[in-house]
Amino acid sequence: MAPRGALLVLALLCESPRRPAAAPGDGQRTWEHFSRLPFPGDKAFLYDTFPEGFMWSVGTAAYQVEGASDKDGKGPSIWDTFTRGGNRIAMGDYWITIDNPFVVAWHGYGTGMMAPGVKNEPDLPYAVGHNLLKVPETERRPSSLSVAAIYPPTHSDRMLQAHAAVWHLYDRRYRPLQGGKVSIALGSHWIKPSKTRRENLRACQCSLDFVLGWFARPLFVDGEYPSCMRGRLSARLPSFDAAEKAYINGTADFFALSHGPSLSFQLRNESLKFGQTEEVDLRMLLYWIKAEYDNPPVFVVESGWFVSGSSRTEDPKHMYYLKWFIVEMLKSIKYDKVRVIGYTAWSLVDGFEWHREYGIRRGLFYVDFATPDMKREPKTSAIFYGKLIEKNGFPPLLENKHADGVFPCDFAWGVAANSIEVETTPSQFADPNVYSWNVAGNGELKRLEGVVAPPAHRVRHCADYAAIRHQVEQIRRVRVSHFHFSLNWSSVAPTGNVSEANATLLDYYRCFASELLKANIAPVVTLWHYTGKRSSLPAPLEAKRGWWCNDTVRAFAEYARLCYRQLGAHVKLWITLNEPNAKELSYEVGHNLLRAHGLAWHVYDKEFREAQGGKVSLTLYMDWVEPAYSFTLRDMVSASRVLDFRVGWFAEPVFGSGDYPSGMRKWLRQRNSMDLFNYHLPVFSREDEQLVRGSYDFFALSHFTTSMVSEAVEDKYIYEAMLEVHYMFDITWVMSSYRRSPVVPWGLRKALSWVSSRYPGVPIYVMANGVDEDPARFQDSLRVYYLHSYINEALKAYLLDGVNLRGYFAYALSDQRDPNFGMYGHVHDEFIVKSSLMHYRNIIEHNGFPEPSAPPQPCPRRSEPCLGCEVLARHSVVGFLSLVGSALLITVGLIVYFAAKRQE
């Protein structure tokens, strides 16, 4: 909202009926209204088009583009005084100029005079209109105008009267001939309550009254200032008599709104926030205007964002802010029924940005200020805006529509957990104490002091572990066919020597796997799970520099052999390494991890595959990376480079050529040759290449979100110098509550297609896919939306893209083991089923998203496990007594029945 000091007379050819004013204060219901909207459905992107006849425009300002006085015959303006008056920084008055830039420019209004040079009413549009209708002060520095101690409130009185004079002039002399419309452009911030109390809502209402309502209420309601202003400023605020109110009220044919960076987040006078929080939200502001002023037609006359002054033609940040503002405006029209009639993108070209001077750029066209002819080039935002106007919005595309269809019958539906609860001592009959019952008549057990039962010499059974029973039952309720969990290497072999393995823990893992199978759930086991800074290696190996050491590689192969031998009868899907492609790991460590995986795969292939019939691979972390601007080759190359370094680093040696991606080697070679870095990829020996290449039975990936990359440097804190990319996200994306992780369902489809195209025909499993959400929300609507949308994109990859997708695992089972990601809540040792679990189960039961009219899929029905039968099979005496008891009950029942019949 840059003040231009330029006459803004917006002549709109469309006519709209005048509406009665709304009751003052109705806008206060805005915050409550939006707090009730469904999340994340209301935040999801809206694919739709604008009404026919919607007006698209772009704006700029004369002073910012044409220059100062003495240029092309122009005389001095108020902005020459502002921008050139003295050494503003060195003299210490820089901040004074920013906070109160218009005192000198408008001081004549405070004396009761009209603007300089105005002699009679017919001159108004030409003499005073230059600095009148746009009201640059209102847009640029509401804080300067709103506090009487800084700027006399009487100035607004004069400006409103001057505006009314111009409106009446046009209405009387020009409207019959030209048929246009006249308004005054008002700028505003948005504010949200710091708490949900009534007094906070009133404070928010007052904040908007002081900025937007100051001019809007006299024009659109009753010719009077808002009651909040009158109550707080009292006599310092001018008042209008009845004639003046009638003269001012109604002198706006539409509501002209300015919104963007110059007001948003820049209310320098904290008192205008009334203790609340300022933010950018065009949709809520439009709704507030609708409620407060009885839904007038609204023309957004200035909207946009800015990028760094060092940027050139690539401005993805500006582009995505434009996209956000426009889609929020579209939601206002379609959902909230706000009468928005037009939108203006600001600005057409780069220019002088007031107190920021040339430190930022806001134009759709890049201007090279260093060239004599001020060379201009369209930016990415200009191309985007032009395409958007051409399509009149965001028409629904085929790839954005929901897909109907089902997965194959043998599709693996699973749920994942980083770890499981371990209980090495069976809880059944493990308590040696002796108790007496109901001694006090209260039905309680009382332990007898000093009395201990002799040890029970009974055979332990897997079902004796309460932790196993409880976890298996939790998993069974999800209706999944597979469960993925990780072993703890440092617990299984604490010394790193498998000859000293923890037999008790291995027995527990074996019991857990066998109990899963009895519940018709196939276990999927990871041998080593990367846990970041917390090492999961045995302590002696960690002391030898961990994965930097070849001893760890050999020890891992022995550990894998031990696990295959002990658990292989129950486990048919193995993951050697889970997410080893973490970017914080060095290339030397990654090289040894690849060798360890290759050794572990070959151990299974040579020694266990024939007998056990299982499959082995590794899981790679694969969030999708999208070019910030898909029409720019440089951004596409940047995205491909990031994928090579993130995924191809491990995928290409195993699934492809047996060496690291050629792009990685070339990029690092170039950077090292310029002495920028000292990164060196290890070289595979012939033996290592044969060890690693082809060491897979399927491609497993974990995917959670999507990011964007651009070569344009905007924020040094999210710029990765080694890859020369700037990370960002589309501001229209739904964000998770805790990690602020973008929810981008189509990213999974693109990731699956990338793997399929790079390694054709490889079976693919999504081993982990989930989102964080507030653990207190058991109605976890974001996770419901996430699972539904991501699984549907996986279905598109399978049905439409021909991806050989074999399974999908939701992450995670419960908040106890994986905080904020669980489908079970965990509060005070109690597990609570969340909405997402029931939704995921429903998708599994339908094997996807079948068409409503489609016949049932002819799949073999899975048999439900008979848990009681398994107990009876283990305890033959119990089974025999149960059979006898059942026969006895049936016999007694028959005797009673026939005896009663005989009496009748």
Short mmCIF file of C-alpha atoms in Angstrom, two decimals, residues 289-658:
data_model
loop_
_atom_site.label_atom_id
_atom_site.label_comp_id
_atom_site.label_asym_id
_atom_site.label_seq_id
_atom_site.Cartn_x
_atom_site.Cartn_y
_atom_site.Cartn_z
CA ILE A 289 -16.39 -5.41 5.67
CA LYS A 290 -19.43 -7.38 4.54
CA ALA A 291 -20.76 -7.72 8.09
CA GLU A 292 -19.91 -4.19 9.21
CA TYR A 293 -21.12 -2.30 6.12
CA ASP A 294 -23.94 -4.50 4.84
CA ASN A 295 -22.02 -6.23 2.06
CA PRO A 296 -21.10 -3.35 -0.25
CA PRO A 297 -19.45 -4.14 -3.59
CA VAL A 298 -15.71 -4.35 -2.91
CA PHE A 299 -12.93 -3.58 -5.34
CA VAL A 300 -9.48 -4.61 -4.07
CA VAL A 301 -7.55 -1.68 -5.54
CA GLU A 302 -4.13 -2.70 -4.26
CA SER A 303 -2.82 -6.10 -3.23
CA GLY A 304 0.46 -7.93 -3.44
CA TRP A 305 3.72 -8.58 -1.66
CA PHE A 306 7.40 -7.87 -2.10
CA VAL A 307 10.72 -9.57 -2.69
CA SER A 308 14.31 -8.63 -2.01
CA GLY A 309 15.74 -5.70 -3.91
CA SER A 310 18.50 -7.98 -5.21
CA SER A 311 16.04 -10.32 -6.96
CA ARG A 312 15.58 -10.22 -10.70
CA THR A 313 12.93 -11.85 -12.88
CA GLU A 314 12.28 -14.83 -10.62
CA ASP A 315 10.04 -13.80 -7.74
CA PRO A 316 8.26 -16.98 -6.55
CA LYS A 317 7.57 -15.47 -3.13
CA HIS A 318 5.58 -12.61 -4.68
CA MET A 319 3.86 -15.05 -7.03
CA TYR A 320 2.65 -17.32 -4.24
CA TYR A 321 1.44 -14.40 -2.12
CA LEU A 322 -0.59 -13.21 -5.11
CA LYS A 323 -1.97 -16.72 -5.48
CA TRP A 324 -2.89 -16.78 -1.77
CA PHE A 325 -4.62 -13.40 -1.80
CA ILE A 326 -6.55 -14.27 -4.95
CA VAL A 327 -7.72 -17.71 -3.76
CA GLU A 328 -8.77 -16.20 -0.42
CA MET A 329 -10.75 -13.61 -2.34
CA LEU A 330 -12.32 -16.42 -4.39
CA LYS A 331 -13.34 -18.17 -1.16
CA SER A 332 -14.88 -14.90 0.02
CA ILE A 333 -17.03 -14.84 -3.10
CA LYS A 334 -17.95 -18.53 -3.23
CA TYR A 335 -18.15 -19.43 0.47
CA ASP A 336 -18.85 -16.14 2.28
CA LYS A 337 -20.94 -14.45 -0.44
CA VAL A 338 -18.92 -11.23 -0.28
CA ARG A 339 -19.58 -8.98 -3.27
CA VAL A 340 -16.00 -8.64 -4.53
CA ILE A 341 -16.10 -7.14 -8.03
CA GLY A 342 -12.43 -6.67 -8.90
CA TYR A 343 -8.80 -7.18 -7.96
CA THR A 344 -5.69 -5.08 -8.56
CA ALA A 345 -2.23 -6.60 -8.40
CA TRP A 346 0.41 -4.19 -7.15
CA SER A 347 2.64 -3.10 -8.78
CA LEU A 348 3.05 -3.13 -12.55
CA VAL A 349 6.76 -2.35 -12.41
CA ASP A 350 9.47 -2.05 -9.78
CA GLY A 351 9.87 1.43 -8.39
CA PHE A 352 10.85 3.60 -5.48
CA GLU A 353 9.35 2.06 -2.32
CA TRP A 354 9.30 5.02 0.04
CA HIS A 355 11.22 4.52 3.28
CA ARG A 356 12.51 1.15 1.96
CA GLU A 357 13.66 2.97 -1.15
CA TYR A 358 15.08 0.35 -3.55
CA GLY A 359 15.59 -2.32 -0.87
CA ILE A 360 12.51 -4.26 -2.04
CA ARG A 361 10.74 -4.89 -5.32
CA ARG A 362 6.98 -5.12 -5.78
CA GLY A 363 6.59 -5.03 -9.54
CA LEU A 364 5.30 -7.68 -11.89
CA PHE A 365 7.96 -6.40 -14.28
CA TYR A 366 11.62 -6.23 -13.37
CA VAL A 367 13.28 -2.85 -13.89
CA ASP A 368 17.04 -2.67 -14.29
CA PHE A 369 17.73 0.67 -12.63
CA ALA A 370 21.39 0.49 -13.65
CA THR A 371 20.65 0.80 -17.39
CA PRO A 372 19.98 4.18 -19.04
CA ASP A 373 16.71 3.03 -20.59
CA MET A 374 15.49 1.28 -17.41
CA LYS A 375 15.19 -2.09 -19.12
CA ARG A 376 12.02 -3.96 -18.18
CA GLU A 377 11.39 -7.71 -18.20
CA PRO A 378 8.34 -9.73 -17.08
CA LYS A 379 8.81 -11.65 -13.84
CA THR A 380 7.43 -15.07 -13.00
CA SER A 381 4.64 -13.31 -11.08
CA ALA A 382 3.62 -11.44 -14.24
CA ILE A 383 3.40 -14.66 -16.26
CA PHE A 384 1.42 -16.31 -13.45
CA TYR A 385 -0.98 -13.36 -13.13
CA GLY A 386 -1.53 -13.27 -16.90
CA LYS A 387 -2.34 -17.00 -17.00
CA LEU A 388 -4.67 -16.62 -14.04
CA ILE A 389 -6.59 -13.80 -15.77
CA GLU A 390 -6.76 -15.85 -18.95
CA LYS A 391 -8.42 -18.69 -17.05
CA ASN A 392 -10.41 -16.33 -14.79
CA GLY A 393 -9.26 -18.16 -11.69
CA PHE A 394 -8.31 -21.73 -10.93
CA PRO A 395 -10.53 -24.04 -12.99
CA PRO A 396 -10.65 -27.65 -11.74
CA LEU A 397 -8.20 -29.92 -13.52
CA LEU A 398 -8.46 -33.66 -14.00
CA GLU A 399 -5.44 -34.34 -11.76
CA ASN A 400 -7.05 -32.37 -8.93
CA LYS A 401 -10.24 -34.43 -8.91
CA HIS A 402 -10.88 -37.29 -6.53
CA ALA A 403 -10.23 -40.72 -8.06
CA ASP A 404 -12.61 -43.65 -7.69
CA GLY A 405 -11.17 -47.15 -7.74
CA VAL A 406 -9.66 -49.90 -5.63
CA PHE A 407 -6.26 -51.42 -5.03
CA PRO A 408 -5.47 -55.06 -5.91
CA CYS A 409 -6.73 -57.75 -3.56
CA ASP A 410 -3.25 -58.57 -2.24
CA PHE A 411 -2.46 -54.92 -1.47
CA ALA A 412 -0.60 -54.57 1.83
CA TRP A 413 -2.43 -52.23 4.19
CA GLY A 414 -0.27 -51.44 7.18
CA VAL A 415 0.47 -49.20 10.10
CA ALA A 416 3.94 -48.26 11.31
CA ALA A 417 5.57 -47.52 14.65
CA ASN A 418 9.16 -46.55 15.33
CA SER A 419 9.30 -49.02 18.20
CA ILE A 420 7.12 -51.32 20.28
CA GLU A 421 6.60 -51.61 24.01
CA VAL A 422 8.94 -54.26 25.41
CA GLU A 423 8.08 -56.34 28.47
CA THR A 424 10.69 -59.04 29.06
CA THR A 425 8.91 -60.64 32.06
CA PRO A 426 5.49 -62.20 31.48
CA SER A 427 2.92 -60.43 33.62
CA GLN A 428 0.83 -63.59 34.06
CA PHE A 429 1.58 -65.32 37.39
CA ALA A 430 4.73 -63.20 37.83
CA ASP A 431 3.67 -61.73 41.19
CA PRO A 432 4.97 -64.00 44.04
CA ASN A 433 2.94 -62.26 46.76
CA VAL A 434 -0.09 -63.83 48.48
CA TYR A 435 -3.30 -61.86 48.98
CA SER A 436 -6.53 -62.21 50.96
CA TRP A 437 -9.73 -60.94 49.44
CA ASN A 438 -12.63 -58.97 50.90
CA VAL A 439 -11.30 -58.96 54.44
CA ALA A 440 -12.87 -55.57 55.18
CA GLY A 441 -15.98 -56.32 53.14
CA ASN A 442 -14.97 -53.84 50.48
CA GLY A 443 -14.03 -56.36 47.78
CA GLU A 444 -10.34 -55.39 47.77
CA LEU A 445 -7.21 -57.52 47.82
CA LYS A 446 -4.88 -57.19 50.79
CA ARG A 447 -1.30 -58.41 50.52
CA LEU A 448 -0.17 -60.72 53.33
CA GLU A 449 3.11 -59.36 54.67
CA GLY A 450 6.00 -61.82 54.75
CA VAL A 451 4.16 -64.50 52.77
CA VAL A 452 5.59 -65.38 49.36
CA ALA A 453 4.34 -68.15 47.09
CA PRO A 454 6.86 -70.70 45.84
CA PRO A 455 8.08 -70.08 42.28
CA ALA A 456 5.75 -71.44 39.64
CA HIS A 457 7.38 -73.92 37.35
CA ARG A 458 5.16 -73.44 34.34
CA VAL A 459 5.85 -73.09 30.65
CA ARG A 460 5.82 -69.51 29.46
CA HIS A 461 3.59 -68.70 26.51
CA CYS A 462 3.65 -65.68 24.22
CA ALA A 463 0.10 -64.79 25.25
CA ASP A 464 1.30 -64.34 28.83
CA TYR A 465 2.84 -60.98 27.92
CA ALA A 466 0.17 -58.38 28.61
CA ALA A 467 2.07 -55.78 26.55
CA ILE A 468 1.98 -58.05 23.49
CA ARG A 469 -1.71 -58.83 23.88
CA HIS A 470 -2.56 -55.17 24.26
CA GLN A 471 -0.48 -53.98 21.28
CA VAL A 472 -1.68 -56.76 18.99
CA GLU A 473 -5.29 -55.95 19.87
CA GLN A 474 -4.68 -52.28 19.10
CA ILE A 475 -3.23 -53.16 15.70
CA ARG A 476 -6.00 -55.66 14.97
CA ARG A 477 -8.66 -52.97 15.50
CA VAL A 478 -7.21 -50.97 12.61
CA ARG A 479 -7.95 -53.93 10.27
CA VAL A 480 -4.49 -53.75 8.68
CA SER A 481 -2.78 -56.74 7.12
CA HIS A 482 0.76 -55.63 8.06
CA PHE A 483 2.54 -53.94 10.97
CA HIS A 484 5.95 -52.29 10.61
CA PHE A 485 8.21 -51.83 13.62
CA SER A 486 11.93 -51.54 14.36
CA LEU A 487 14.25 -53.66 16.46
CA ASN A 488 16.76 -52.07 18.80
CA TRP A 489 20.24 -53.25 17.81
CA SER A 490 21.85 -51.85 20.96
CA SER A 491 19.43 -53.89 23.09
CA VAL A 492 19.55 -57.10 21.07
CA ALA A 493 23.37 -57.17 21.01
CA PRO A 494 24.56 -54.63 23.61
CA THR A 495 28.23 -55.41 23.06
CA GLY A 496 27.93 -55.66 19.29
CA ASN A 497 28.90 -59.33 19.50
CA VAL A 498 25.99 -61.58 18.50
CA SER A 499 27.39 -64.41 20.62
CA GLU A 500 26.40 -62.26 23.61
CA ALA A 501 22.93 -61.42 22.32
CA ASN A 502 20.01 -60.79 24.64
CA ALA A 503 18.12 -64.08 24.30
CA THR A 504 15.23 -62.86 26.45
CA LEU A 505 14.62 -59.85 24.20
CA LEU A 506 14.83 -62.00 21.08
CA ASP A 507 12.24 -64.33 22.59
CA TYR A 508 10.00 -61.34 23.17
CA TYR A 509 10.37 -60.13 19.58
CA ARG A 510 9.66 -63.68 18.38
CA CYS A 511 6.53 -63.83 20.52
CA PHE A 512 5.38 -60.45 19.23
CA ALA A 513 5.81 -61.54 15.61
CA SER A 514 4.06 -64.86 16.17
CA GLU A 515 1.12 -63.23 17.96
CA LEU A 516 0.76 -60.80 15.05
CA LEU A 517 0.56 -63.72 12.64
CA LYS A 518 -2.10 -65.39 14.78
CA ALA A 519 -4.15 -62.20 14.37
CA ASN A 520 -3.63 -62.35 10.56
CA ILE A 521 -1.18 -59.46 10.67
CA ALA A 522 2.14 -59.87 8.88
CA PRO A 523 5.11 -58.31 10.71
CA VAL A 524 7.49 -56.04 8.79
CA VAL A 525 10.75 -55.65 10.70
CA THR A 526 13.47 -53.00 10.45
CA LEU A 527 16.91 -54.00 11.69
CA TRP A 528 18.34 -50.50 12.20
CA HIS A 529 16.39 -47.26 12.49
CA TYR A 530 18.24 -43.97 12.14
CA THR A 531 17.36 -41.85 15.18
CA GLY A 532 19.31 -38.67 14.56
CA LYS A 533 21.56 -37.50 17.36
CA ARG A 534 20.50 -40.36 19.65
CA SER A 535 22.66 -43.29 18.61
CA SER A 536 20.99 -46.69 18.32
CA LEU A 537 24.28 -48.52 17.80
CA PRO A 538 25.78 -50.82 20.44
CA ALA A 539 28.00 -48.73 22.72
CA PRO A 540 31.31 -50.48 21.83
CA LEU A 541 30.68 -49.87 18.12
CA GLU A 542 29.70 -46.27 18.77
CA ALA A 543 32.98 -45.85 20.66
CA LYS A 544 34.82 -46.98 17.51
CA ARG A 545 33.31 -44.05 15.52
CA GLY A 546 30.16 -45.93 14.63
CA TRP A 547 29.37 -46.09 10.92
CA TRP A 548 32.69 -44.51 10.02
CA CYS A 549 34.32 -47.82 10.96
CA ASN A 550 34.37 -51.02 8.85
CA ASP A 551 33.91 -53.06 12.03
CA THR A 552 30.38 -51.69 12.30
CA VAL A 553 29.64 -52.80 8.75
CA ARG A 554 30.72 -56.37 9.48
CA ALA A 555 28.96 -56.39 12.85
CA PHE A 556 25.72 -55.33 11.17
CA ALA A 557 25.88 -58.29 8.80
CA GLU A 558 26.27 -60.65 11.77
CA TYR A 559 23.42 -58.92 13.59
CA ALA A 560 21.21 -59.32 10.49
CA ARG A 561 22.10 -63.02 10.29
CA LEU A 562 21.09 -63.45 13.95
CA CYS A 563 17.70 -61.75 13.39
CA TYR A 564 16.97 -63.74 10.24
CA ARG A 565 17.74 -66.96 12.09
CA GLN A 566 15.69 -66.13 15.20
CA LEU A 567 12.71 -64.34 13.63
CA GLY A 568 12.70 -65.38 9.97
CA ALA A 569 10.04 -68.07 10.45
CA HIS A 570 7.55 -65.29 11.29
CA VAL A 571 8.87 -62.32 9.26
CA LYS A 572 8.65 -62.23 5.46
CA LEU A 573 9.38 -58.54 4.84
CA TRP A 574 12.67 -57.12 6.14
CA ILE A 575 14.03 -53.58 6.12
CA THR A 576 17.77 -53.45 6.72
CA LEU A 577 18.10 -49.65 7.19
CA ASN A 578 15.31 -47.17 7.81
CA GLU A 579 15.89 -43.69 6.36
CA PRO A 580 19.71 -43.83 6.19
CA ASN A 581 19.73 -41.00 3.60
CA ALA A 582 19.59 -38.26 6.24
CA LYS A 583 21.27 -35.15 4.89
CA GLU A 584 23.23 -34.59 8.11
CA LEU A 585 25.17 -37.83 7.56
CA SER A 586 28.47 -37.61 5.72
CA TYR A 587 29.10 -39.25 2.37
CA GLU A 588 31.63 -41.60 3.99
CA VAL A 589 29.04 -42.78 6.52
CA GLY A 590 26.49 -43.19 3.73
CA HIS A 591 28.96 -45.31 1.79
CA ASN A 592 29.43 -47.69 4.72
CA LEU A 593 25.67 -47.85 5.28
CA LEU A 594 25.23 -48.96 1.67
CA ARG A 595 27.89 -51.65 2.12
CA ALA A 596 26.20 -52.82 5.35
CA HIS A 597 22.86 -53.06 3.57
CA GLY A 598 24.43 -54.99 0.70
CA LEU A 599 26.04 -57.47 3.07
CA ALA A 600 22.79 -57.97 5.01
CA TRP A 601 20.83 -58.50 1.78
CA HIS A 602 23.28 -61.08 0.48
CA VAL A 603 23.26 -62.92 3.83
CA TYR A 604 19.52 -63.41 3.48
CA ASP A 605 19.68 -64.18 -0.21
CA LYS A 606 22.29 -66.93 0.19
CA GLU A 607 21.40 -68.43 3.56
CA PHE A 608 17.70 -67.88 4.30
CA ARG A 609 15.66 -66.99 1.22
CA GLU A 610 15.11 -70.55 0.02
CA ALA A 611 13.90 -71.76 3.42
CA GLN A 612 11.99 -68.70 4.57
CA GLY A 613 10.80 -67.14 1.30
CA GLY A 614 11.03 -63.55 2.51
CA LYS A 615 12.06 -60.25 0.91
CA VAL A 616 14.63 -57.66 1.96
CA SER A 617 15.22 -54.00 1.08
CA LEU A 618 15.89 -50.61 2.70
CA THR A 619 13.58 -47.65 3.31
CA LEU A 620 14.55 -44.24 1.91
CA TYR A 621 13.24 -40.93 3.19
CA MET A 622 11.60 -39.26 0.20
CA ASP A 623 9.71 -36.03 0.65
CA TRP A 624 8.93 -34.57 -2.75
CA VAL A 625 10.74 -31.50 -4.08
CA GLU A 626 8.92 -29.28 -6.57
CA PRO A 627 10.39 -26.42 -8.62
CA ALA A 628 9.01 -23.15 -7.26
CA TYR A 629 8.28 -22.06 -10.80
CA SER A 630 7.74 -25.02 -13.11
CA PHE A 631 8.18 -22.93 -16.27
CA THR A 632 11.74 -22.01 -15.35
CA LEU A 633 14.36 -24.51 -16.44
CA ARG A 634 16.70 -23.41 -13.66
CA ASP A 635 14.17 -24.24 -10.95
CA MET A 636 13.45 -27.61 -12.55
CA VAL A 637 17.17 -28.37 -12.62
CA SER A 638 17.44 -27.27 -8.97
CA ALA A 639 14.63 -29.61 -7.91
CA SER A 640 16.19 -32.51 -9.82
CA ARG A 641 19.53 -31.80 -8.15
CA VAL A 642 17.99 -31.89 -4.68
CA LEU A 643 16.27 -35.22 -5.43
CA ASP A 644 19.59 -36.64 -6.62
CA PHE A 645 21.29 -35.60 -3.41
CA ARG A 646 18.40 -36.69 -1.16
CA VAL A 647 17.15 -39.90 -2.75
CA GLY A 648 19.43 -40.79 -5.63
CA TRP A 649 22.36 -40.80 -3.20
CA PHE A 650 21.19 -44.23 -1.92
CA ALA A 651 18.73 -45.27 -4.64
CA GLU A 652 21.05 -45.16 -7.65
CA PRO A 653 23.77 -47.46 -6.21
CA VAL A 654 21.14 -50.04 -5.13
CA PHE A 655 18.41 -49.82 -7.79
CA GLY A 656 20.32 -48.31 -10.70
CA SER A 657 23.84 -48.12 -12.00
CA GLY A 658 25.67 -49.26 -8.89
#
